[in-house]
JSON list of C-alpha atoms and ligand atoms in Angstrom, two decimals:
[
{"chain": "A", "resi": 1, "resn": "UNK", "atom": "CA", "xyz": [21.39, 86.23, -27.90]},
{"chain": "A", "resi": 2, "resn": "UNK", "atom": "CA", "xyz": [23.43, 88.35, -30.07]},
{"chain": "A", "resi": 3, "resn": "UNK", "atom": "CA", "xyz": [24.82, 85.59, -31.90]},
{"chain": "A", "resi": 4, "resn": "UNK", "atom": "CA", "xyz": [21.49, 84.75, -33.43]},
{"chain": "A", "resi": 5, "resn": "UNK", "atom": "CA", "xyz": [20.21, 85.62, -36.56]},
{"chain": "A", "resi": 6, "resn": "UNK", "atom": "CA", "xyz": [18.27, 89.23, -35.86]},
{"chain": "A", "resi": 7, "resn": "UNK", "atom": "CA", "xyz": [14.30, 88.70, -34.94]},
{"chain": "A", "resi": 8, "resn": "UNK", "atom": "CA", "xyz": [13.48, 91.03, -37.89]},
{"chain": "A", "resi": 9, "resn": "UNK", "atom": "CA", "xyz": [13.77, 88.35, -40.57]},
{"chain": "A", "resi": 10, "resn": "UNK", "atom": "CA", "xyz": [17.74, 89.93, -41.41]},
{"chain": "A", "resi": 11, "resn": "UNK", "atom": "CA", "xyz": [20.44, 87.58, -42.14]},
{"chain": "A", "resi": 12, "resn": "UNK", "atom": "CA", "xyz": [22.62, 88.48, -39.83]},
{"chain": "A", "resi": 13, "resn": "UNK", "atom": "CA", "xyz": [23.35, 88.50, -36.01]},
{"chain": "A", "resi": 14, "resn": "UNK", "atom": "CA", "xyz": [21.17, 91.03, -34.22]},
{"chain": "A", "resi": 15, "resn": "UNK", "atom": "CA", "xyz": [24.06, 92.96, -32.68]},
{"chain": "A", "resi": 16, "resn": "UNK", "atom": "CA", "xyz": [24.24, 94.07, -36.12]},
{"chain": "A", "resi": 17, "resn": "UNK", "atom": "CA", "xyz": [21.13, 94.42, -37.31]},
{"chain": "A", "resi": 18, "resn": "UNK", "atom": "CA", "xyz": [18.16, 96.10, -35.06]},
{"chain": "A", "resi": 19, "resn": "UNK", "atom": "CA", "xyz": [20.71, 95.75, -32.04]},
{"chain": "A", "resi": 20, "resn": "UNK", "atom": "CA", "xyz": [22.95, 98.76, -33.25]},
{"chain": "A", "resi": 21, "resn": "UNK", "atom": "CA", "xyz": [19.66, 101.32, -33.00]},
{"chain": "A", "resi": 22, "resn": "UNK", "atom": "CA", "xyz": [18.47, 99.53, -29.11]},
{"chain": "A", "resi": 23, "resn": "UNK", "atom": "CA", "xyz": [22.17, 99.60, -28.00]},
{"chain": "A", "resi": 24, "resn": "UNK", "atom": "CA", "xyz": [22.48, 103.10, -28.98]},
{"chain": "A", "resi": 25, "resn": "UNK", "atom": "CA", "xyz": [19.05, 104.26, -28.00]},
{"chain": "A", "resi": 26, "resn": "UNK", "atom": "CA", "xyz": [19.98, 102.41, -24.17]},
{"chain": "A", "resi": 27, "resn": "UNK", "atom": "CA", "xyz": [23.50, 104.64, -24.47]},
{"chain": "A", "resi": 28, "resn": "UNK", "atom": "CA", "xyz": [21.19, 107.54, -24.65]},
{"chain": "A", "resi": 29, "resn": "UNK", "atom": "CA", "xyz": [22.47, 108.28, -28.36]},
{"chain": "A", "resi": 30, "resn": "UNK", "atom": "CA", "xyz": [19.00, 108.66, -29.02]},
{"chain": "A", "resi": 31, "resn": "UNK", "atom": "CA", "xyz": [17.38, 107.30, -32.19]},
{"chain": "A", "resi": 32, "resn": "UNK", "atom": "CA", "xyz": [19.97, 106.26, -35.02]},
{"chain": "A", "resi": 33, "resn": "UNK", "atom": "CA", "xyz": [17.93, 103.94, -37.44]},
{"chain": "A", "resi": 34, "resn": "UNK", "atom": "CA", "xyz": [19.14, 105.77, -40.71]},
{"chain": "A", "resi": 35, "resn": "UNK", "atom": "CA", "xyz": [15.60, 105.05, -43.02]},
{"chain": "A", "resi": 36, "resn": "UNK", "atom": "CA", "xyz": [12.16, 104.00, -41.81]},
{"chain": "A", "resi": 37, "resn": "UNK", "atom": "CA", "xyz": [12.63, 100.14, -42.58]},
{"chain": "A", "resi": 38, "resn": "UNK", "atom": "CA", "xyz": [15.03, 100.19, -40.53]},
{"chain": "A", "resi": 39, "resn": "UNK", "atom": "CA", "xyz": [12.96, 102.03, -37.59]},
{"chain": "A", "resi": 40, "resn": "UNK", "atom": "CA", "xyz": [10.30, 99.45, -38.63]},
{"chain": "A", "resi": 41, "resn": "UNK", "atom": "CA", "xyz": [12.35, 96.17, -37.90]},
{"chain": "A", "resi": 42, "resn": "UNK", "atom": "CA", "xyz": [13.98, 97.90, -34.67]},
{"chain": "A", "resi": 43, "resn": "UNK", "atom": "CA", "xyz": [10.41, 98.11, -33.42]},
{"chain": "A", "resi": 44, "resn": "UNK", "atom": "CA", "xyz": [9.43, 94.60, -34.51]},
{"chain": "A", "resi": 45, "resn": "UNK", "atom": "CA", "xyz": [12.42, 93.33, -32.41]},
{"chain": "A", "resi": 46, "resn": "UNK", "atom": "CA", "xyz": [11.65, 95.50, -29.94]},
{"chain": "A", "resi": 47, "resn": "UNK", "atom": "CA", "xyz": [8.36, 94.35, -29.71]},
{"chain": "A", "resi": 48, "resn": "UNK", "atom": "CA", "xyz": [9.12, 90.77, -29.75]},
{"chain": "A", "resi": 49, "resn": "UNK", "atom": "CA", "xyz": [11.74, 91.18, -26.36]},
{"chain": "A", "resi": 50, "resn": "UNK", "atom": "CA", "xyz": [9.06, 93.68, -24.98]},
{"chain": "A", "resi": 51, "resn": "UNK", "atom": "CA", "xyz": [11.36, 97.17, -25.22]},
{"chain": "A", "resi": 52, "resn": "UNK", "atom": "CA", "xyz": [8.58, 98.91, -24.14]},
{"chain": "A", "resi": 53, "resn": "UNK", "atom": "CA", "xyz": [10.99, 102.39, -23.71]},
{"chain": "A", "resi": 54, "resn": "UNK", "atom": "CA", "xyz": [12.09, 101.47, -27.47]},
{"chain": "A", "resi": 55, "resn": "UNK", "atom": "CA", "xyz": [8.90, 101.94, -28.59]},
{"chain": "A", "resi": 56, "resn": "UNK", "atom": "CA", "xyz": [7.58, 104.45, -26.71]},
{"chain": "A", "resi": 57, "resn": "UNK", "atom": "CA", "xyz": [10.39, 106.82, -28.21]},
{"chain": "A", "resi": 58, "resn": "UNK", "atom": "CA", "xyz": [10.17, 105.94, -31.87]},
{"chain": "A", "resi": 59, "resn": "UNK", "atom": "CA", "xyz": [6.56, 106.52, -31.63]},
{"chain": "A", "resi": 60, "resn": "UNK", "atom": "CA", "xyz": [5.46, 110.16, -33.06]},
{"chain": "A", "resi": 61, "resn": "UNK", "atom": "CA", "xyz": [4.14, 112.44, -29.79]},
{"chain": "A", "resi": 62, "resn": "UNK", "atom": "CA", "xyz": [0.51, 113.13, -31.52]},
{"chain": "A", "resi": 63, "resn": "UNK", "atom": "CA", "xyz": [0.11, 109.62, -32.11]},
{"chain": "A", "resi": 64, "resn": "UNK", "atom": "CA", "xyz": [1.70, 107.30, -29.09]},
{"chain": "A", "resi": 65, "resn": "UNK", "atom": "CA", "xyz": [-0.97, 106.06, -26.59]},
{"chain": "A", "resi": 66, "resn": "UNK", "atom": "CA", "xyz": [-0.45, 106.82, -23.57]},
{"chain": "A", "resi": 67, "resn": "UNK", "atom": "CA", "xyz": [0.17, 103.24, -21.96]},
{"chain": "A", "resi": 68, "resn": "UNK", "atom": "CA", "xyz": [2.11, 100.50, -24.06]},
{"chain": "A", "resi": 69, "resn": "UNK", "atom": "CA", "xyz": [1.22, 97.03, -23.24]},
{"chain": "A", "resi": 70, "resn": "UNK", "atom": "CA", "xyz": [3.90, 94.10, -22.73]},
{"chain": "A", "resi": 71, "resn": "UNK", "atom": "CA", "xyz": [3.41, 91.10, -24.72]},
{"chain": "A", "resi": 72, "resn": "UNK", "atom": "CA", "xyz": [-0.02, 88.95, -23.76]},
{"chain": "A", "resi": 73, "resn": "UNK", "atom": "CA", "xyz": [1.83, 86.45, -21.57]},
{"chain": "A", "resi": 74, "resn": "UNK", "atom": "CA", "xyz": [2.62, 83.35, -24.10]},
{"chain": "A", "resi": 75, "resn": "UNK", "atom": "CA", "xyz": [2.53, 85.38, -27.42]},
{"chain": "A", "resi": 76, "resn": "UNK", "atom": "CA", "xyz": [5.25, 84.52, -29.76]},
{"chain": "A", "resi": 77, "resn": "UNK", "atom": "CA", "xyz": [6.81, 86.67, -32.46]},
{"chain": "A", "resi": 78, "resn": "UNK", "atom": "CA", "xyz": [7.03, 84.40, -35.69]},
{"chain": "A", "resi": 79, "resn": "UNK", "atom": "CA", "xyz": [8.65, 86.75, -38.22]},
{"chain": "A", "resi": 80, "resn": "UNK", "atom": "CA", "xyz": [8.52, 89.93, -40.28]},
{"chain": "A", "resi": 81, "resn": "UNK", "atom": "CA", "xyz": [8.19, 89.96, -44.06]},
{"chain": "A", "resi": 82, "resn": "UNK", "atom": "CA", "xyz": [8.97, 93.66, -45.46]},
{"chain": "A", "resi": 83, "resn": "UNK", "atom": "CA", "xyz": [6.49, 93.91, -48.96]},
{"chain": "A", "resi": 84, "resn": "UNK", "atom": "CA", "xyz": [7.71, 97.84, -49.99]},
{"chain": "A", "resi": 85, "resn": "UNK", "atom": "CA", "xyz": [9.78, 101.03, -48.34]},
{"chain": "A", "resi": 86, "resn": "UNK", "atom": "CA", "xyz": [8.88, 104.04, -50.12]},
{"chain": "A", "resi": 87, "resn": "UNK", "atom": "CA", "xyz": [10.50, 107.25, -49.55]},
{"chain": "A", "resi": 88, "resn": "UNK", "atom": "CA", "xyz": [8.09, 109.92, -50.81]},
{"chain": "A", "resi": 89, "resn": "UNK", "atom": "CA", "xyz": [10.76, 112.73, -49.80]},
{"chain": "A", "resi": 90, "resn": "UNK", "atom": "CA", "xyz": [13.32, 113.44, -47.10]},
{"chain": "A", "resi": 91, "resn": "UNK", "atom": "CA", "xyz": [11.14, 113.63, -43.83]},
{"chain": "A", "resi": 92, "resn": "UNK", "atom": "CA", "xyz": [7.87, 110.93, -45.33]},
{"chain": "A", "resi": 93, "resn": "UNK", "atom": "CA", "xyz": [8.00, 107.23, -46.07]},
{"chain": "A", "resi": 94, "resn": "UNK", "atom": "CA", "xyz": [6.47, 103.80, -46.03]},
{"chain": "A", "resi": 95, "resn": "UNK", "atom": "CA", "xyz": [6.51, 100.68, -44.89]},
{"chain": "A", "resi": 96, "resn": "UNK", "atom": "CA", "xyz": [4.20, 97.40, -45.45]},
{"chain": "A", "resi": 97, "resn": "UNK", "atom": "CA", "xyz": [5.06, 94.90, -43.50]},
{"chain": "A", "resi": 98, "resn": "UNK", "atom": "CA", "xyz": [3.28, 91.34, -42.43]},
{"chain": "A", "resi": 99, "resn": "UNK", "atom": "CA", "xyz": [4.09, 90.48, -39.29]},
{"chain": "A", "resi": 100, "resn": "UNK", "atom": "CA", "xyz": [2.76, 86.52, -37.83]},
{"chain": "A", "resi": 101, "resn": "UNK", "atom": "CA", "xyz": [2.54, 85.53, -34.02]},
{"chain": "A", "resi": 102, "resn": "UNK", "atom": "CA", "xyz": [1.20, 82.96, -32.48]},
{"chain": "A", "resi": 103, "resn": "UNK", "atom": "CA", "xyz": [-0.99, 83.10, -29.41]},
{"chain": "A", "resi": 104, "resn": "UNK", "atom": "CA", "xyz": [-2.30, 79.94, -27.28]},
{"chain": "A", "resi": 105, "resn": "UNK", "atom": "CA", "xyz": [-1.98, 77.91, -30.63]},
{"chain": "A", "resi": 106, "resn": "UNK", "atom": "CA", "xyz": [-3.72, 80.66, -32.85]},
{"chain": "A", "resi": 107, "resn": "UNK", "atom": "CA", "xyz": [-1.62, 82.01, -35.07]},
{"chain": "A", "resi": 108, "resn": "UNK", "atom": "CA", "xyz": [-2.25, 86.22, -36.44]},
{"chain": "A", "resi": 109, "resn": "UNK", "atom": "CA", "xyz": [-1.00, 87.93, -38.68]},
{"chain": "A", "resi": 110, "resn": "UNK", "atom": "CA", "xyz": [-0.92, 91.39, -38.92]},
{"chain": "A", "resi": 111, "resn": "UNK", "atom": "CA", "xyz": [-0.74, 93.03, -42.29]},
{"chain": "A", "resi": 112, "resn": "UNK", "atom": "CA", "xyz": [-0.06, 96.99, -42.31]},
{"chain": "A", "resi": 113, "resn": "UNK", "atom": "CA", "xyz": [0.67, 99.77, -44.27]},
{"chain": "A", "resi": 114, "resn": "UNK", "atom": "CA", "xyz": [3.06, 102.24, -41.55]},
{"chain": "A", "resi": 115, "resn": "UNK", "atom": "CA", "xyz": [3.69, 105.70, -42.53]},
{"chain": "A", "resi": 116, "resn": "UNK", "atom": "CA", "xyz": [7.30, 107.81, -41.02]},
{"chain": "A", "resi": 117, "resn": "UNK", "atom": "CA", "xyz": [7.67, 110.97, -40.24]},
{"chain": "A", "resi": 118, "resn": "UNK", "atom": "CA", "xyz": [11.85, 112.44, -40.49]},
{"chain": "A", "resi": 119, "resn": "UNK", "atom": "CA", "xyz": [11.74, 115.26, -37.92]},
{"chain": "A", "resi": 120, "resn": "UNK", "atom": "CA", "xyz": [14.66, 116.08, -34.83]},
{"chain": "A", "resi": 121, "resn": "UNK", "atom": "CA", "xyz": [17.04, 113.79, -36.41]},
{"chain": "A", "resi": 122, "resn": "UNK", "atom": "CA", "xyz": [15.26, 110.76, -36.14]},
{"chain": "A", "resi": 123, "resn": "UNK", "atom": "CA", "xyz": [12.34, 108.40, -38.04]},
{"chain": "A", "resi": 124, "resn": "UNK", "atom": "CA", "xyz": [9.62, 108.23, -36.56]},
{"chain": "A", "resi": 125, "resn": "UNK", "atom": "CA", "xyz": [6.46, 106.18, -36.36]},
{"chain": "A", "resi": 126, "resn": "UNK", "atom": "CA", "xyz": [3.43, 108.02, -37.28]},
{"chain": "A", "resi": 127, "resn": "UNK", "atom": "CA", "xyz": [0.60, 105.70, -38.24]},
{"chain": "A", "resi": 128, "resn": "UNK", "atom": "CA", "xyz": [-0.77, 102.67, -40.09]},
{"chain": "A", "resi": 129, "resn": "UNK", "atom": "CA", "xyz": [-3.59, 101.12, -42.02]},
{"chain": "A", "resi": 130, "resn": "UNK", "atom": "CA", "xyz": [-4.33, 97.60, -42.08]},
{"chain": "A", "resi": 131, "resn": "UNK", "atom": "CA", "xyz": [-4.39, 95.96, -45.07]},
{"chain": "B", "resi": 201, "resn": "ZN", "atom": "ZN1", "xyz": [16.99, 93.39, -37.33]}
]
């Protein structure tokens, strides 16, 4: 698996790409993703090989639900497609993102506008707005 070209959409392998931050996070290094798209595609990966614990900790406390779901059984992750990262100052940023899966032949796509929150050391995920 690490060979492969990384789930976020990145040209190269995923032990460099969103790997680095899950490796480190499963080392107990905590949360390294150094900007918010970063954080963003580490969660998209994560959410496409159902790192539940991933997301759980990248996920601001006042907003993280209390139960994350797995995958529906048979949902596949087609790609991410990064539209803008803005930086409005050292702790705020964001991220719109499309993201497309396919469920029992459907196919979704889920268009959102994620905000970040910089606080502890680490980005965050704070919210989003569909677009
Ligand atoms: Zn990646």
């Amino acid at each position: 698996m690490n060979n492969t070209a990384c789930p976020c959409g990145r040209l190269v392998p995923y032990a460099q790409c969103c790997g680095r931050w899950h490796h480190a996070f499963s080392a107990g290094q905590g949360l390294l993703a150094p900007d918010a798209e970063a954080l963003m595609r580490s969660r998209y990966s994560a959410y496409v090989w159902n790192q539940l614990d991933y997301l759980r900790a990248s996920w601001h406390p006042s907003t993280r639900p209390a139960e994350l779901a797995p995958n529906e059984p048979g949902l596949r992750w087609l790609g991410l497609e990064v539209k803008k990262h803005v930086l409005q100052d050292a702790a705020h940023a964001s991220v719109e993102f499309v993201a497309r899966s396919k469920l029992g032949g459907r196919a979704q796509r889920m268009h959102e506008l994620s905000r970040f929150v910089f606080e502890a050391g680490a980005w965050l995920y704070l919210d989003g707005e569909q677009r």
